[in-house]
Coordinates of C-alpha atoms in Angstrom, one line a residue:
Chain A
M1 CA -12.0 33.9 33.5
T2 CA -9.9 31.3 31.8
S3 CA -8.6 28.4 33.8
A4 CA -6.1 25.7 33.1
P5 CA -7.6 22.1 32.7
R6 CA -7.4 19.9 35.8
L7 CA -7.8 16.2 36.4
Q8 CA -8.7 14.5 39.7
V9 CA -8.8 10.7 39.8
A10 CA -10.7 8.9 42.6
T11 CA -11.9 5.4 43.3
A12 CA -15.3 4.8 44.9
H13 CA -17.5 1.6 45.1
G14 CA -15.3 -0.1 42.5
H15 CA -15.7 2.8 40.1
T16 CA -12.9 4.9 38.9
V17 CA -14.0 8.6 38.7
L18 CA -12.1 11.1 36.6
R19 CA -13.1 14.6 37.4
L20 CA -12.2 17.0 34.6
S21 CA -12.4 20.8 35.0
G22 CA -11.3 24.0 33.4
L23 CA -10.9 24.8 29.7
L24 CA -10.4 21.8 27.4
D25 CA -9.3 23.4 24.2
A26 CA -6.5 22.7 21.6
A27 CA -4.1 25.1 23.4
R28 CA -4.5 23.5 26.8
V29 CA -6.0 20.1 26.8
D30 CA -2.6 18.4 26.3
A31 CA -1.8 19.0 30.0
V32 CA -4.4 16.4 31.1
W33 CA -4.6 14.1 28.1
N34 CA -2.0 11.5 29.0
A35 CA -2.9 11.4 32.7
A36 CA -6.6 10.8 31.8
L37 CA -5.8 8.1 29.3
E38 CA -3.5 6.3 31.8
A39 CA -6.2 6.4 34.5
V40 CA -8.6 4.8 32.1
Q41 CA -6.1 2.2 30.9
R42 CA -5.0 1.3 34.4
S43 CA -8.4 -0.2 35.3
P44 CA -9.6 -2.1 32.3
D45 CA -12.0 -4.2 34.3
A46 CA -13.7 -1.6 36.4
P47 CA -16.3 0.9 35.2
V48 CA -15.0 4.4 34.7
V49 CA -17.1 7.6 35.1
V50 CA -15.8 10.8 33.5
D51 CA -17.3 13.7 35.4
T52 CA -17.3 16.8 33.2
A53 CA -19.7 19.0 35.2
A54 CA -16.9 21.4 36.0
V55 CA -15.6 21.8 32.5
E56 CA -15.9 25.4 31.3
H57 CA -15.5 24.9 27.6
L58 CA -14.6 22.1 25.1
D59 CA -13.5 22.5 21.5
G60 CA -12.8 19.9 18.9
A61 CA -9.6 18.8 20.7
G62 CA -11.5 18.5 24.0
I63 CA -14.1 16.4 22.3
A64 CA -11.3 14.3 20.9
L65 CA -10.0 13.6 24.4
L66 CA -13.4 12.3 25.5
L67 CA -13.5 10.2 22.4
D68 CA -10.0 8.8 23.1
L69 CA -11.2 7.7 26.6
L70 CA -14.4 6.2 25.1
R71 CA -12.6 4.2 22.4
Q72 CA -10.3 2.3 24.7
P73 CA -10.8 -1.5 24.8
R74 CA -12.7 -2.4 28.0
G75 CA -13.6 -5.5 29.9
E76 CA -17.3 -6.6 30.2
N77 CA -19.4 -4.3 32.4
A78 CA -16.5 -2.0 32.6
G79 CA -17.5 0.7 30.2
V80 CA -16.5 4.4 30.2
R81 CA -19.4 6.8 30.9
I82 CA -19.3 10.5 30.4
E83 CA -21.4 12.4 33.0
G84 CA -22.4 16.0 33.5
L85 CA -21.6 17.1 30.0
A86 CA -23.5 20.3 28.9
A87 CA -26.1 19.5 26.3
R88 CA -24.4 21.5 23.5
Y89 CA -21.1 19.6 24.1
Q90 CA -23.0 16.3 24.3
A91 CA -24.4 17.0 20.8
L92 CA -20.8 17.6 19.5
L93 CA -19.7 14.3 21.0
D94 CA -22.7 12.4 19.7
Q95 CA -21.6 13.2 16.2
F96 CA -19.0 10.5 16.5
D97 CA -19.1 6.8 17.0
P98 CA -16.2 5.8 19.2
A99 CA -16.0 2.4 17.6
Q100 CA -15.0 4.1 14.4
F101 CA -11.9 5.4 16.0
R102 CA -10.7 2.2 17.6
A103 CA -7.0 2.3 17.2
Q104 CA -6.0 -0.1 14.5
P105 CA -3.0 -2.2 15.4
E106 CA 0.1 -0.8 13.7
R107 CA 0.8 -2.6 10.5
A108 CA 4.1 -4.2 11.0
R109 CA 6.5 -3.0 8.3
R110 CA 8.5 -5.9 7.2
P111 CA 12.0 -4.8 6.3
A112 CA 12.7 -5.6 2.6
S113 CA 15.2 -8.4 2.0
V114 CA 18.4 -7.8 0.1
R115 CA 17.1 -9.9 -2.8
E116 CA 13.9 -7.8 -2.9
V117 CA 15.8 -4.5 -2.9
L118 CA 18.1 -5.7 -5.6
G119 CA 15.2 -7.1 -7.7
R120 CA 13.1 -3.9 -7.4
G121 CA 16.2 -1.8 -8.2
S122 CA 17.1 -3.7 -11.3
M123 CA 13.5 -3.7 -12.5
A124 CA 13.3 0.0 -12.1
A125 CA 16.7 0.5 -13.8
T126 CA 15.7 -1.7 -16.7
S127 CA 12.4 -0.1 -17.3
G128 CA 14.0 3.4 -16.9
A129 CA 16.6 2.4 -19.5
L130 CA 14.0 1.0 -21.9
D131 CA 11.9 4.1 -21.5
A132 CA 14.9 6.3 -22.2
L133 CA 15.7 4.2 -25.3
A134 CA 12.1 4.5 -26.6
F135 CA 12.3 8.2 -26.0
V136 CA 15.5 8.5 -28.0
G137 CA 13.9 6.6 -30.8
E138 CA 10.8 8.7 -30.8
T139 CA 12.7 11.9 -30.6
T140 CA 15.0 10.9 -33.5
K141 CA 12.0 10.0 -35.6
A142 CA 10.4 13.3 -34.8
L143 CA 13.6 15.2 -35.5
M144 CA 14.1 13.5 -38.8
H145 CA 10.5 14.4 -39.7
A146 CA 11.1 18.0 -38.7
L147 CA 14.3 18.2 -40.9
R148 CA 12.5 16.6 -43.9
A149 CA 9.5 18.9 -43.6
P150 CA 10.9 22.1 -42.0
R151 CA 7.5 23.8 -42.4
S152 CA 6.1 21.4 -39.8
L153 CA 8.5 22.6 -37.2
R154 CA 7.3 25.1 -34.6
W155 CA 9.8 27.9 -35.5
R156 CA 8.6 30.4 -33.0
D157 CA 9.0 27.9 -30.1
T158 CA 12.4 26.9 -31.4
L159 CA 13.6 30.5 -31.5
T160 CA 12.2 31.3 -28.1
A161 CA 14.0 28.3 -26.6
A162 CA 17.2 29.3 -28.4
Q163 CA 16.9 32.8 -27.0
R164 CA 16.2 31.7 -23.4
G165 CA 18.8 28.9 -23.5
G166 CA 21.4 30.6 -25.6
A167 CA 21.4 34.4 -25.8
D168 CA 20.1 34.8 -22.2
A169 CA 22.9 32.6 -20.9
L170 CA 25.6 34.9 -22.3
P171 CA 26.2 36.8 -19.1
I172 CA 26.7 33.8 -16.8
V173 CA 28.8 32.0 -19.5
S174 CA 31.0 35.1 -19.9
L175 CA 31.5 35.4 -16.2
I176 CA 32.4 31.8 -15.5
S177 CA 34.6 31.4 -18.6
F178 CA 36.6 34.6 -18.1
L179 CA 37.2 33.7 -14.5
M180 CA 38.2 30.2 -15.4
G181 CA 40.7 31.4 -18.0
L182 CA 42.0 33.9 -15.5
I183 CA 42.4 31.5 -12.6
L184 CA 43.9 28.8 -14.8
A185 CA 46.5 31.1 -16.3
F186 CA 47.3 32.7 -12.9
Q187 CA 47.9 29.4 -11.1
A188 CA 49.9 28.0 -14.0
A189 CA 52.0 31.2 -14.4
V190 CA 53.0 31.2 -10.7
A191 CA 54.6 27.8 -11.2
M192 CA 55.9 28.3 -14.7
R193 CA 57.7 31.5 -13.9
Q194 CA 60.1 29.7 -11.6
Y195 CA 61.4 28.0 -14.8
G196 CA 61.1 31.1 -17.0
A197 CA 58.5 29.3 -19.0
E198 CA 55.6 31.8 -18.8
M199 CA 55.0 31.4 -22.5
L200 CA 53.9 27.8 -22.0
V201 CA 50.9 29.1 -20.0
A202 CA 49.3 30.0 -23.3
D203 CA 49.6 26.4 -24.5
L204 CA 48.2 25.1 -21.2
V205 CA 45.2 27.5 -21.1
G206 CA 44.5 27.0 -24.7
I207 CA 44.6 23.2 -24.7
S208 CA 42.6 22.8 -21.5
L209 CA 39.9 25.3 -22.6
V210 CA 39.5 23.9 -26.1
R211 CA 39.7 20.2 -25.3
E212 CA 37.9 20.0 -21.9
L213 CA 36.9 23.0 -19.9
A214 CA 34.9 25.1 -22.3
P215 CA 32.6 22.3 -23.5
L216 CA 32.3 20.9 -20.0
M217 CA 31.6 24.1 -18.2
T218 CA 29.1 25.3 -20.9
A219 CA 27.3 21.9 -20.7
I220 CA 27.1 22.1 -16.9
L221 CA 25.8 25.7 -17.0
L222 CA 23.2 24.7 -19.6
A223 CA 22.1 21.7 -17.6
G224 CA 21.5 23.9 -14.6
R225 CA 19.8 26.7 -16.6
S226 CA 18.0 25.1 -19.6
G227 CA 17.7 21.4 -18.6
A228 CA 16.0 22.3 -15.3
A229 CA 13.8 24.9 -17.1
F230 CA 12.7 22.4 -19.7
A231 CA 11.8 19.8 -17.1
A232 CA 9.9 22.3 -14.9
E233 CA 8.1 23.8 -17.9
I234 CA 7.0 20.5 -19.5
G235 CA 6.4 19.0 -16.0
T236 CA 3.9 21.8 -15.1
M237 CA 2.2 21.3 -18.5
R238 CA 1.9 17.7 -17.6
V239 CA 0.4 18.4 -14.2
D240 CA -2.1 20.9 -15.7
E241 CA -3.1 18.2 -18.3
E242 CA -1.8 20.4 -21.2
V243 CA 0.2 17.4 -22.5
D244 CA -2.9 15.3 -22.4
A245 CA -4.7 18.0 -24.3
L246 CA -2.0 17.9 -27.0
V247 CA -2.4 14.1 -27.3
T248 CA -6.2 14.2 -27.7
M249 CA -5.9 17.0 -30.2
G250 CA -3.8 14.6 -32.2
L251 CA -0.6 16.6 -31.7
D252 CA 2.5 14.5 -30.8
P253 CA 4.0 16.0 -27.5
V254 CA 7.5 14.9 -28.7
R255 CA 7.1 16.8 -32.0
F256 CA 5.4 19.7 -30.4
L257 CA 7.4 20.2 -27.2
V258 CA 10.7 18.2 -27.5
V259 CA 11.9 18.9 -31.0
P260 CA 11.9 22.7 -30.8
R261 CA 13.9 22.6 -27.5
L262 CA 16.2 19.9 -28.8
L263 CA 17.0 21.8 -32.0
A264 CA 17.6 25.0 -30.1
A265 CA 20.0 23.3 -27.8
L266 CA 21.8 21.5 -30.7
V267 CA 22.4 24.9 -32.3
M268 CA 23.1 27.0 -29.2
T269 CA 25.4 24.7 -27.3
P270 CA 28.3 24.7 -29.9
L271 CA 27.9 28.5 -30.2
L272 CA 28.0 29.1 -26.5
T273 CA 31.0 26.8 -26.2
L274 CA 32.8 28.7 -28.9
Y275 CA 32.0 31.9 -27.1
A276 CA 33.1 30.4 -23.7
M277 CA 36.4 29.4 -25.3
M278 CA 37.1 32.9 -26.6
V279 CA 36.2 34.6 -23.4
G280 CA 38.4 32.1 -21.5
L281 CA 41.3 32.8 -23.7
F282 CA 40.9 36.5 -23.0
G283 CA 40.9 35.7 -19.3
G284 CA 44.2 34.0 -19.8
A285 CA 45.5 36.9 -21.8
A286 CA 44.6 39.3 -19.1
V287 CA 46.8 37.5 -16.7
M288 CA 49.6 37.2 -19.2
S289 CA 49.6 40.9 -19.8
T290 CA 50.6 41.4 -16.2
F291 CA 53.5 39.1 -16.8
E292 CA 54.5 41.4 -19.7
I293 CA 53.6 39.0 -22.5
P294 CA 51.7 41.0 -25.2
L295 CA 48.3 39.8 -26.4
S296 CA 49.6 39.2 -30.0
A297 CA 52.4 36.8 -28.7
Y298 CA 49.9 35.0 -26.5
M299 CA 47.5 34.5 -29.3
R300 CA 50.2 33.4 -31.8
E301 CA 51.4 30.8 -29.3
T302 CA 47.9 29.5 -28.6
F303 CA 46.9 29.1 -32.2
A304 CA 50.2 27.4 -33.0
F305 CA 49.7 24.8 -30.3
V306 CA 45.9 24.2 -30.5
T307 CA 45.2 22.3 -33.7
L308 CA 42.1 22.2 -35.9
S309 CA 41.4 18.6 -34.9
D310 CA 41.2 19.7 -31.3
F311 CA 38.7 22.2 -32.3
V312 CA 36.6 19.8 -34.4
G313 CA 36.7 17.2 -31.7
D314 CA 35.5 19.9 -29.3
M315 CA 32.5 20.8 -31.5
V316 CA 31.4 17.2 -31.9
K317 CA 31.5 16.7 -28.2
T318 CA 29.6 19.8 -27.4
F319 CA 26.9 18.8 -29.9
V320 CA 26.4 15.6 -27.9
F321 CA 26.3 17.5 -24.6
G322 CA 23.6 19.8 -26.0
A323 CA 21.5 16.7 -27.0
I324 CA 21.9 15.2 -23.5
V325 CA 20.9 18.3 -21.7
A326 CA 17.8 19.0 -23.8
G327 CA 16.8 15.3 -24.2
V328 CA 17.1 14.6 -20.4
G329 CA 15.3 17.8 -19.5
C330 CA 12.4 17.1 -21.8
L331 CA 12.1 13.4 -20.9
R332 CA 12.0 14.2 -17.2
G333 CA 9.4 16.8 -17.8
L334 CA 7.2 14.4 -19.8
R335 CA 7.5 11.7 -17.1
T336 CA 6.3 14.1 -14.3
R337 CA 3.5 12.7 -12.2
A338 CA 0.8 14.7 -10.3
G339 CA 1.5 17.5 -8.0
A340 CA 3.9 20.3 -7.3
E341 CA 6.4 18.1 -5.6
S342 CA 6.9 16.0 -8.7
V343 CA 7.7 19.0 -10.8
G344 CA 10.6 19.8 -8.4
L345 CA 11.7 16.2 -8.6
A346 CA 11.6 16.3 -12.4
A347 CA 13.8 19.4 -12.4
T348 CA 16.3 18.0 -9.9
S349 CA 16.5 14.7 -11.7
A350 CA 17.0 16.4 -15.0
V351 CA 20.0 18.3 -13.7
V352 CA 21.5 15.3 -11.9
T353 CA 21.0 12.9 -14.8
S354 CA 22.4 15.4 -17.3
L355 CA 25.5 15.9 -15.2
V356 CA 26.1 12.2 -14.9
L357 CA 25.6 11.6 -18.6
I358 CA 27.8 14.6 -19.5
V359 CA 30.7 13.3 -17.4
V360 CA 30.3 9.8 -18.7
A361 CA 30.2 11.0 -22.3
D362 CA 33.2 13.2 -21.7
G363 CA 35.1 10.2 -20.5
I364 CA 34.2 8.1 -23.5
F365 CA 35.2 11.0 -25.8
A366 CA 38.6 11.2 -24.1
V367 CA 39.3 7.5 -24.6
V368 CA 38.1 7.6 -28.3
Y369 CA 40.1 10.7 -29.1
Y370 CA 43.2 9.2 -27.5
H371 CA 43.0 6.1 -29.7
L372 CA 42.2 8.2 -32.8
R373 CA 45.4 10.2 -31.9
V374 CA 43.3 13.4 -32.2
Chain B
M1 CA -0.3 31.7 22.4
S2 CA -2.8 34.2 21.0
T3 CA -2.7 37.8 22.1
L4 CA -6.4 38.3 21.4
P5 CA -9.3 36.8 23.3
P6 CA -11.4 34.3 21.3
L7 CA -14.3 35.6 19.3
P8 CA -16.6 37.8 21.4
D9 CA -20.1 36.5 21.9
T10 CA -22.2 39.4 20.8
G11 CA -22.5 41.7 17.9
P12 CA -21.8 40.9 14.2
I13 CA -19.0 38.5 13.7
I14 CA -17.6 40.3 10.6
R15 CA -18.1 43.9 9.6
V16 CA -17.0 45.1 6.2
E17 CA -16.8 48.9 6.3
N18 CA -16.6 51.3 3.3
L19 CA -14.4 48.8 1.3
T20 CA -13.1 49.9 -2.1
I21 CA -11.2 47.2 -3.9
G22 CA -9.8 46.7 -7.3
Y23 CA -6.7 46.0 -9.4
G24 CA -4.1 48.5 -10.6
G25 CA -6.0 51.6 -9.4
K26 CA -9.3 50.5 -11.1
P27 CA -12.0 49.8 -8.5
V28 CA -14.1 46.7 -9.0
L29 CA -16.3 47.5 -5.9
E30 CA -16.7 50.9 -4.4
N31 CA -17.6 51.8 -0.8
V32 CA -19.1 48.5 0.1
S33 CA -20.4 47.9 3.7
F34 CA -22.2 44.9 5.1
E35 CA -22.2 42.7 8.2
V36 CA -22.1 39.0 8.8
R37 CA -24.2 37.8 11.8
R38 CA -23.0 35.1 14.1
G39 CA -24.1 31.6 13.1
E40 CA -25.6 32.6 9.7
V41 CA -24.8 31.3 6.3
L42 CA -24.1 34.4 4.2
V43 CA -23.8 34.0 0.5
I44 CA -22.0 36.6 -1.6
L45 CA -23.3 36.3 -5.1
G46 CA -23.2 38.2 -8.4
G47 CA -22.5 37.7 -12.0
S48 CA -19.2 36.8 -13.5
G49 CA -16.7 39.7 -13.0
S50 CA -18.7 41.3 -10.2
G51 CA -15.7 40.9 -7.9
K52 CA -17.1 38.3 -5.5
S53 CA -14.0 36.2 -5.3
T54 CA -11.9 39.4 -5.0
L55 CA -14.1 40.6 -2.2
L56 CA -13.6 37.2 -0.4
K57 CA -9.8 37.5 -0.8
H58 CA -9.9 40.9 0.8
M59 CA -12.1 39.7 3.6
I60 CA -9.5 37.0 4.5
G61 CA -6.6 39.4 4.3
L62 CA -4.9 38.1 1.2
Y63 CA -5.2 41.4 -0.6
T64 CA -5.1 44.9 0.7
P65 CA -8.1 47.1 -0.1
M66 CA -7.7 50.6 -1.6
T67 CA -9.8 52.0 1.3
G68 CA -11.9 50.6 4.1
R69 CA -11.7 48.1 6.9
V70 CA -12.7 44.5 7.5
L71 CA -13.4 43.7 11.1
I72 CA -13.3 40.0 12.1
G73 CA -14.6 39.6 15.6
G74 CA -14.1 43.3 16.1
D75 CA -10.4 43.4 15.0
D76 CA -9.3 44.9 11.7
I77 CA -7.5 42.4 9.5
V78 CA -6.4 45.0 7.0
H79 CA -4.1 46.9 9.3
A80 CA -3.2 44.1 11.7
E81 CA 0.4 42.8 11.7
G82 CA 2.5 40.2 13.4
A83 CA 1.0 38.3 16.3
Q84 CA -2.2 40.2 16.2
R85 CA -2.7 39.3 12.5
Q86 CA -1.9 35.6 13.3
A87 CA -4.6 35.7 16.1
I88 CA -7.2 37.1 13.6
L89 CA -6.2 34.4 11.0
R90 CA -6.9 31.7 13.6
R91 CA -10.5 32.8 13.9
F92 CA -11.4 31.6 10.4
G93 CA -10.7 28.8 8.0
V94 CA -10.8 29.0 4.2
M95 CA -11.8 26.4 1.6
Y96 CA -10.3 27.5 -1.8
Q97 CA -12.1 26.8 -5.0
H98 CA -10.0 23.8 -6.0
G99 CA -9.3 22.7 -2.4
A100 CA -5.6 23.8 -2.3
L101 CA -4.7 20.6 -0.5
F102 CA -1.0 20.0 -0.4
G103 CA -0.3 17.4 -3.1
S104 CA 2.6 15.8 -1.5
M105 CA 0.7 15.0 1.8
T106 CA -2.1 12.5 2.4
L107 CA -5.5 13.7 3.5
L108 CA -4.7 13.0 7.1
E109 CA -1.4 14.9 6.9
N110 CA -3.1 17.8 5.4
V111 CA -5.5 18.1 8.3
R112 CA -2.8 17.4 10.8
L113 CA -0.6 20.2 9.5
P114 CA -2.4 23.2 11.3
L115 CA -2.7 21.1 14.5
E116 CA 1.0 20.3 14.5
T117 CA 1.9 23.9 13.8
F118 CA -0.3 25.7 16.2
T119 CA -1.1 23.3 19.2
A120 CA 1.1 21.6 21.7
L121 CA -0.9 18.3 21.5
S122 CA 0.8 15.0 21.4
A123 CA 1.1 13.1 18.0
R124 CA -1.6 10.7 19.3
A125 CA -4.0 13.5 20.1
I126 CA -3.4 15.3 16.9
D127 CA -4.1 12.1 15.0
L128 CA -7.4 11.6 16.7
V129 CA -8.5 15.3 16.4
A130 CA -7.7 15.2 12.7
R131 CA -9.6 12.0 12.2
T132 CA -12.7 13.5 13.9
K133 CA -12.6 16.3 11.4
I134 CA -12.3 13.9 8.6
D135 CA -15.2 12.0 10.0
L136 CA -17.3 15.2 10.2
V137 CA -16.9 15.6 6.4
Q138 CA -17.6 11.9 5.9
L139 CA -14.3 11.0 4.5
T140 CA -13.4 8.3 7.0
G141 CA -11.5 5.6 5.2
A142 CA -9.8 8.0 2.8
E143 CA -7.2 9.3 5.4
D144 CA -4.2 7.8 3.7
R145 CA -5.0 8.9 0.1
L146 CA -3.2 11.7 -1.7
P147 CA -5.3 14.6 -3.0
A148 CA -4.7 13.4 -6.5
E149 CA -6.5 10.2 -5.7
L150 CA -9.6 12.1 -4.5
S151 CA -12.6 13.1 -6.6
G152 CA -13.5 16.8 -7.0
G153 CA -16.2 16.6 -4.3
M154 CA -14.0 14.7 -1.9
R155 CA -11.3 17.3 -2.4
K156 CA -13.6 20.1 -1.4
R157 CA -14.8 18.2 1.7
A158 CA -11.2 17.4 2.6
A159 CA -10.4 21.1 2.3
I160 CA -13.3 21.9 4.6
A161 CA -11.9 19.4 7.1
R162 CA -8.5 21.0 7.0
A163 CA -10.1 24.5 7.4
M164 CA -11.9 23.3 10.5
A165 CA -8.8 21.7 12.1
L166 CA -8.4 24.4 14.7
D167 CA -12.2 24.9 15.3
P168 CA -12.4 28.4 13.9
G169 CA -15.8 30.2 14.4
I170 CA -15.9 31.2 10.7
L171 CA -15.5 29.3 7.5
F172 CA -15.1 31.0 4.1
L173 CA -16.0 28.8 1.1
D174 CA -15.0 29.9 -2.4
E175 CA -17.4 28.4 -4.9
P176 CA -18.1 25.2 -3.1
S177 CA -20.4 23.9 -5.8
A178 CA -18.4 24.8 -8.9
G179 CA -17.5 21.9 -11.1
L180 CA -19.5 19.3 -9.1
D181 CA -22.4 17.2 -10.2
P182 CA -25.8 18.1 -8.7
I183 CA -25.8 15.2 -6.2
V184 CA -22.3 15.9 -4.9
S185 CA -23.1 19.6 -4.8
A186 CA -26.2 18.9 -2.7
D187 CA -24.0 16.7 -0.4
I188 CA -21.8 19.7 0.2
D189 CA -24.9 21.9 0.9
Q190 CA -26.0 19.4 3.5
L191 CA -22.5 19.4 5.0
V192 CA -22.6 23.2 5.3
L193 CA -26.1 23.1 6.9
R194 CA -25.0 20.4 9.3
L195 CA -21.9 22.1 10.4
S196 CA -23.7 25.4 10.8
R197 CA -26.5 23.8 12.9
N198 CA -24.3 21.4 15.0
L199 CA -21.2 23.4 15.5
G200 CA -22.6 27.0 15.2
V201 CA -20.0 27.8 12.6
T202 CA -20.6 31.0 10.7
F203 CA -20.3 30.6 6.9
V204 CA -19.3 33.1 4.3
V205 CA -19.8 31.5 0.9
V206 CA -19.1 32.8 -2.6
S207 CA -21.3 31.2 -5.1
H208 CA -23.4 31.7 -8.2
E209 CA -25.2 28.3 -8.2
L210 CA -28.8 29.3 -7.5
P211 CA -30.1 25.9 -6.3
S212 CA -27.3 25.7 -3.7
I213 CA -27.9 29.3 -2.7
F214 CA -31.6 28.7 -2.0
A215 CA -30.7 25.6 -0.1
I216 CA -28.1 27.0 2.3
A217 CA -28.3 30.8 2.5
S218 CA -29.8 32.5 5.4
R219 CA -29.0 35.8 3.7
V220 CA -27.3 36.9 0.5
V221 CA -25.3 39.9 -0.5
M222 CA -25.7 40.5 -4.2
L223 CA -22.9 42.4 -6.0
D224 CA -23.6 44.4 -9.2
R225 CA -20.9 44.9 -11.7
R226 CA -22.4 47.9 -13.3
S227 CA -22.9 50.0 -10.1
K228 CA -19.8 48.5 -8.5
S229 CA -21.8 48.1 -5.3
I230 CA -24.3 45.9 -3.5
A231 CA -27.5 45.6 -5.5
A232 CA -29.5 43.9 -2.8
S233 CA -29.1 42.0 0.4
G234 CA -31.5 39.8 2.4
D235 CA -33.3 36.5 2.3
P236 CA -32.9 35.1 -1.2
R237 CA -36.4 33.7 -1.4
E238 CA -37.8 37.1 -0.4
L239 CA -35.6 38.9 -2.9
R240 CA -36.6 36.5 -5.7
E241 CA -40.2 37.7 -5.4
H242 CA -40.1 41.2 -4.1
A243 CA -36.7 42.8 -4.8
P244 CA -37.2 46.4 -5.9
D245 CA -34.5 46.0 -8.5
E246 CA -35.7 44.2 -11.6
W247 CA -32.2 42.9 -12.4
V248 CA -32.0 41.2 -9.0
R249 CA -35.3 39.5 -9.5
R250 CA -34.3 38.4 -13.0
F251 CA -30.9 37.0 -11.7
L252 CA -32.6 35.0 -8.9
N253 CA -35.3 33.7 -11.3
R254 CA -32.7 32.9 -13.9
E255 CA -34.4 34.9 -16.6
P256 CA -32.5 36.2 -19.7
E257 CA -32.0 39.9 -20.3
P258 CA -35.0 41.4 -22.2
A259 CA -34.2 41.9 -25.9

């Protein structure tokens, strides 16, 4: 019943005759498409007759093949004629005007010059930086307002954000910090034992955790969890015009959406870091107990070596990290354009930008603390 | 490619048999049966909450009914799996209420997608086929625009073009007139009639816009929320005057409930 499409090409009396037969549908027509097209293109100055009397069935793709033959540029008196097409297929073909489908010459893409790339790049970077600066200003203003008039703050949103970003993050923070303390202590202990200096492992784990690792790891976890969530949440609100609705209702999106999340992050990040520090120290202690150093000795050594100023420095740093994660997440969310794809881009960019800024800020803190002899 | 023959040429093209559908064990419609004839424009209508969109989503196999079958070209979509289900899905196209065009792709890329996935055509051929579909819905010139840059009516027409990419015999339209101004809505009606006449496509339309229904429907199936069943079916003009059920007449004449 079904037969594959076939093409025969013949020349007679200066005419080229293309005889098409079989089923010309989307699944099969490809077999004859290129051959038919070449036959037509080979003789631009002789008339072409396409005989379709033996075609069993045509669908939209078959019609498109005929249209492709009809739209080719031809010489004078050298048109392409379709013959023998059943009336119902002719009606389908007549819906289209081949001239409408003349292939447009490919627009030549000029490769951008180095100057153009540099120029566009710096324009984008400058406007991005200005935008971020304006956002920082706007947010600070809204935050100040919220602190002066606490009743204007959306407490319920703030608490929800604090729960999602803080309390709900405890399991993952526990796991990562405990393992980090454990691994750090174990690797150090293997080396230190050769010199009989296992006790110094407590100093090493303590100082690395308090000064660097606990704030850094917490901030990275927070960027991956909460920063991405803020961007996706606000980004979806943006796409669904909920942010526009806030504006036209006279509600400032920064005050309404950003401040609660920012406040939650500012409170929860130091708490999470503190928690990460403690769990990490316990991870170290777990290793030390296998080296027959009791918990009390380990803790005494740690607290003797890690000073209060280390701890205060850590808290200042972690506060800044929290602000970076929440601020970048919200900013990227608010700058989302239309469509599902841009929500994904916003979340990705929120995480990447947060990580870069966290590492840069951490570097700056290291230099400043060093000069302050902290 | 497909393990089933194309749509057979005789008999009803869709049969809904004893369908009971609902959410969370609560039926919205009970024991509903009707047929869609080849080449007709069947409109499913009913008041808000009567389950017409739900019924549509069961007919296209998105949801599983509590009981009953939906035969599309003689094959049951409810219990079909794997390649057989794929073959049944290829027999129809769907226009969703808001178009459901992929936002990251241009109009042309949206229409090309099914062709690229399911045919072996060359890129050049796919391009031309997609452009003919776009021409059919009169969107030539807008091929390179993103869905966000199209108006509501254009988006619906674009969705129809995408649904027609593989020349299915059946098109399901969910609320084609909702949210459009009367002129654009009438344009869509004309498009439906033209495609139905020229291409012989069978339409199943969910709508409650009376002017549009009277313009396009060859038959209506009217759902009633209270009895959870079909209140009436037939020619809408006929039903408006002579339906035995008073509620049906009132609905089609747009009269308020008596006080």
